[in-house]
Amino acid sequence: MSDSPRQDPKEHSGSTSAGVRERLAADRADTLARMAALGRDFDGIVAANALVAVDDEHDPEGGTTAFERAHVTSLLMQARRHLEELDRALERLAHGEYGTCESCGAAIPPERLEIRPAATTCVACARRGTADRT
């Protein structure tokens, strides 16, 4: 349990349901745009490689191409995970559970939610690693 007193997450200043929903929706839209851009980047890398005979093992540029593909793929996976976190946050908001630590039940500080709107744990539980560290 946390040493901080339990508070109703809806009492945090600036954390009205509509305001939170707007912030989450804006973050979600940004994430979708980032995913679309990364998808175009990946398609561009693949298309550029299709135009030339690329042998990653023997082509001096092959390593760079493979790295670029892997890097964009990694960024795309991170964006997908973030989108899933945002969707879960929207679900928690709809069920009145947003802003409550899933581990100990304490209120998640508004400063943490401002920085990590999809956070599911309070700072103390995140430090202890008692949940998924979001």
Short mmCIF file of C-alpha atoms in Angstrom, two decimals, residues 25-75:
data_model
loop_
_atom_site.label_atom_id
_atom_site.label_comp_id
_atom_site.label_asym_id
_atom_site.label_seq_id
_atom_site.Cartn_x
_atom_site.Cartn_y
_atom_site.Cartn_z
CA ALA A 25 -7.92 11.02 -27.84
CA ALA A 26 -5.30 13.55 -28.97
CA ASP A 27 -2.48 11.22 -27.91
CA ARG A 28 -4.25 8.38 -29.74
CA ALA A 29 -4.57 10.47 -32.92
CA ASP A 30 -0.87 11.41 -32.71
CA THR A 31 0.04 7.76 -32.24
CA LEU A 32 -2.07 6.70 -35.23
CA ALA A 33 -0.41 9.41 -37.35
CA ARG A 34 3.04 8.26 -36.18
CA MET A 35 2.13 4.65 -37.04
CA ALA A 36 0.99 5.70 -40.51
CA ALA A 37 4.23 7.62 -41.09
CA LEU A 38 6.31 4.69 -39.86
CA GLY A 39 4.34 2.35 -42.12
CA ARG A 40 5.14 4.61 -45.08
CA ASP A 41 8.81 4.68 -44.05
CA PHE A 42 8.89 0.89 -43.86
CA ASP A 43 7.17 0.55 -47.24
CA GLY A 44 9.69 3.00 -48.70
CA ILE A 45 12.62 0.99 -47.39
CA VAL A 46 11.16 -2.22 -48.78
CA ALA A 47 10.34 -0.59 -52.14
CA ALA A 48 13.83 0.91 -52.44
CA ASN A 49 15.37 -2.48 -51.77
CA ALA A 50 13.13 -4.14 -54.34
CA LEU A 51 14.60 -1.89 -57.05
CA VAL A 52 18.13 -3.13 -56.48
CA ALA A 53 19.58 -6.53 -55.83
CA VAL A 54 20.31 -6.28 -52.12
CA ASP A 55 22.34 -8.97 -50.45
CA ASP A 56 22.58 -7.98 -46.78
CA GLU A 57 25.49 -10.34 -46.21
CA HIS A 58 27.70 -9.05 -49.01
CA ASP A 59 26.43 -5.61 -49.91
CA PRO A 60 28.22 -2.87 -47.94
CA GLU A 61 24.89 -1.00 -47.73
CA GLY A 62 22.98 -4.15 -46.74
CA GLY A 63 23.72 -3.77 -43.06
CA THR A 64 22.39 -0.24 -43.11
CA THR A 65 19.24 -1.35 -44.92
CA ALA A 66 18.65 -4.18 -42.47
CA PHE A 67 19.21 -1.80 -39.54
CA GLU A 68 16.76 0.75 -40.98
CA ARG A 69 14.11 -1.94 -41.44
CA ALA A 70 14.64 -3.26 -37.91
CA HIS A 71 14.63 0.24 -36.43
CA VAL A 72 11.38 1.25 -38.13
CA THR A 73 9.80 -2.08 -37.17
CA SER A 74 10.79 -1.54 -33.53
CA LEU A 75 9.36 1.99 -33.52
#
